[in-house]
Amino acid sequence: MAAVVPRLLVVEDDDSIRTALRWALEDEGYDVAEAVSGEEAVRAVAVAAPDVMVVDLMLGSMDGFAVIREVRREHDLPIIVVSARADTHDIVAALEAGADDYVTKPFEVKEITARLRALRRRAGSGAPDLPPDEVVLDKDPAAPLVLREARGTVHRGDQQLPLTLTEFRLLCELAGSPGRVFSRQALLERVWEHGFFGDERIVDVHVRRLRTKVETDPSAPRLVVTVRGLGYRLDPQ
């Protein structure tokens, strides 16, 4: 049986950078499609259903932030931002919008491919052919919170929660050792694998996003709690 070729969408309005990325990623075995604007990117995701997306932030009328937010409404594919904007506020904003990783320009293509491999390993780490392993994180009788790691799903009652890949991995890591405090650095090493860009605040961003989806009251979290000065832990309810 022939191997499945992963589909990748490059969203970049600079012709030279887009072409260089395409050639390099095709050499890595990807089936690469291109988009030169935010609007074109959103259409391409809807039509071509890529497995992963690499997107620049500065795209004109519809910038990369808007693209990510729009894609995240319907899709949970891994998204890597590649941008010349290296300010921490831009990085945090992109991750808040729903990106999984962030690489600043100039960059080595091998760094992009390494991060893509790490994201795809995490995306494929589930085992849908295994019996579902259910972990009840919140026993609320009206709407229990159930994690099914093997299936890659989290449900609140009958509703499946739209967690991104990184949010799901973060929840699984915390749920694997309930009551244990994880430092931000430990979570970076376990969830991001390749160490991301070294800023531990990325963990805070993703925890905040995760809480908006799994907590009944994100402003007063009871499930994913902060341990001041140490990190985070998960307290099943």
Short mmCIF file of N, CA and C in Angstrom, two decimals, residues 11 16 18 34 53 73-74 76 93 102 105 120 127 146 148 152-153 162 169 175 183 187 191 193 217-218:
data_model
loop_
_atom_site.label_atom_id
_atom_site.label_comp_id
_atom_site.label_asym_id
_atom_site.label_seq_id
_atom_site.Cartn_x
_atom_site.Cartn_y
_atom_site.Cartn_z
N VAL A 11 1.00 29.65 3.41
CA VAL A 11 0.32 30.94 3.22
C VAL A 11 1.36 32.03 3.38
N SER A 16 9.44 34.77 -3.16
CA SER A 16 10.69 34.05 -2.99
C SER A 16 10.65 33.12 -1.78
N ARG A 18 7.89 31.93 -0.32
CA ARG A 18 6.89 30.89 -0.57
C ARG A 18 7.45 29.79 -1.47
N GLU A 34 -0.26 26.36 -2.20
CA GLU A 34 0.14 27.71 -1.85
C GLU A 34 -1.06 28.65 -1.81
N MET A 53 -0.65 23.55 8.28
CA MET A 53 -0.57 24.84 7.60
C MET A 53 0.59 25.65 8.15
N ARG A 73 -12.28 28.01 13.51
CA ARG A 73 -13.73 27.85 13.71
C ARG A 73 -14.20 26.44 13.32
N GLU A 74 -13.52 25.85 12.33
CA GLU A 74 -13.99 24.57 11.79
C GLU A 74 -12.94 23.47 11.80
N ASP A 76 -9.04 21.67 13.22
CA ASP A 76 -8.05 21.57 14.30
C ASP A 76 -6.68 21.14 13.78
N ALA A 93 -0.18 36.82 20.68
CA ALA A 93 -1.43 37.04 19.96
C ALA A 93 -1.69 35.94 18.94
N TYR A 102 5.48 28.86 16.51
CA TYR A 102 5.84 30.17 15.98
C TYR A 102 7.33 30.17 15.69
N LYS A 105 11.42 34.91 11.31
CA LYS A 105 12.31 35.08 10.17
C LYS A 105 13.49 35.95 10.57
N ARG A 120 3.32 16.75 13.73
CA ARG A 120 2.62 15.62 13.12
C ARG A 120 2.76 14.36 13.97
N ALA A 127 -4.47 6.66 19.08
CA ALA A 127 -4.63 5.33 18.51
C ALA A 127 -6.10 5.01 18.42
N VAL A 146 -15.35 14.49 30.01
CA VAL A 146 -14.75 13.17 29.76
C VAL A 146 -13.65 13.30 28.72
N ARG A 148 -11.12 11.27 26.33
CA ARG A 148 -10.85 9.98 25.66
C ARG A 148 -9.58 10.16 24.85
N GLY A 152 -8.80 10.89 20.93
CA GLY A 152 -8.45 12.28 20.68
C GLY A 152 -9.59 13.24 20.90
N THR A 153 -10.49 12.93 21.85
CA THR A 153 -11.65 13.78 22.06
C THR A 153 -11.82 14.14 23.54
N PRO A 162 -13.97 21.84 21.14
CA PRO A 162 -13.08 22.09 20.01
C PRO A 162 -11.65 22.43 20.44
N ARG A 169 -3.07 18.00 23.94
CA ARG A 169 -1.87 17.39 24.49
C ARG A 169 -1.58 17.92 25.90
N ALA A 175 -3.68 15.52 32.91
CA ALA A 175 -4.58 14.46 33.38
C ALA A 175 -3.85 13.15 33.64
N SER A 183 5.84 22.20 36.34
CA SER A 183 6.40 23.52 36.07
C SER A 183 6.17 23.87 34.61
N LEU A 187 6.31 21.35 31.23
CA LEU A 187 5.25 21.25 30.23
C LEU A 187 5.77 21.60 28.84
N VAL A 191 5.07 18.70 26.28
CA VAL A 191 3.98 18.95 25.32
C VAL A 191 4.52 19.44 23.98
N GLU A 193 7.79 19.22 22.99
CA GLU A 193 8.82 18.27 22.58
C GLU A 193 10.11 18.94 22.13
N ASP A 217 -16.35 27.86 34.78
CA ASP A 217 -16.14 29.29 34.98
C ASP A 217 -14.64 29.58 34.82
N PRO A 218 -14.22 29.93 33.59
CA PRO A 218 -12.78 30.13 33.35
C PRO A 218 -12.16 31.21 34.23
#
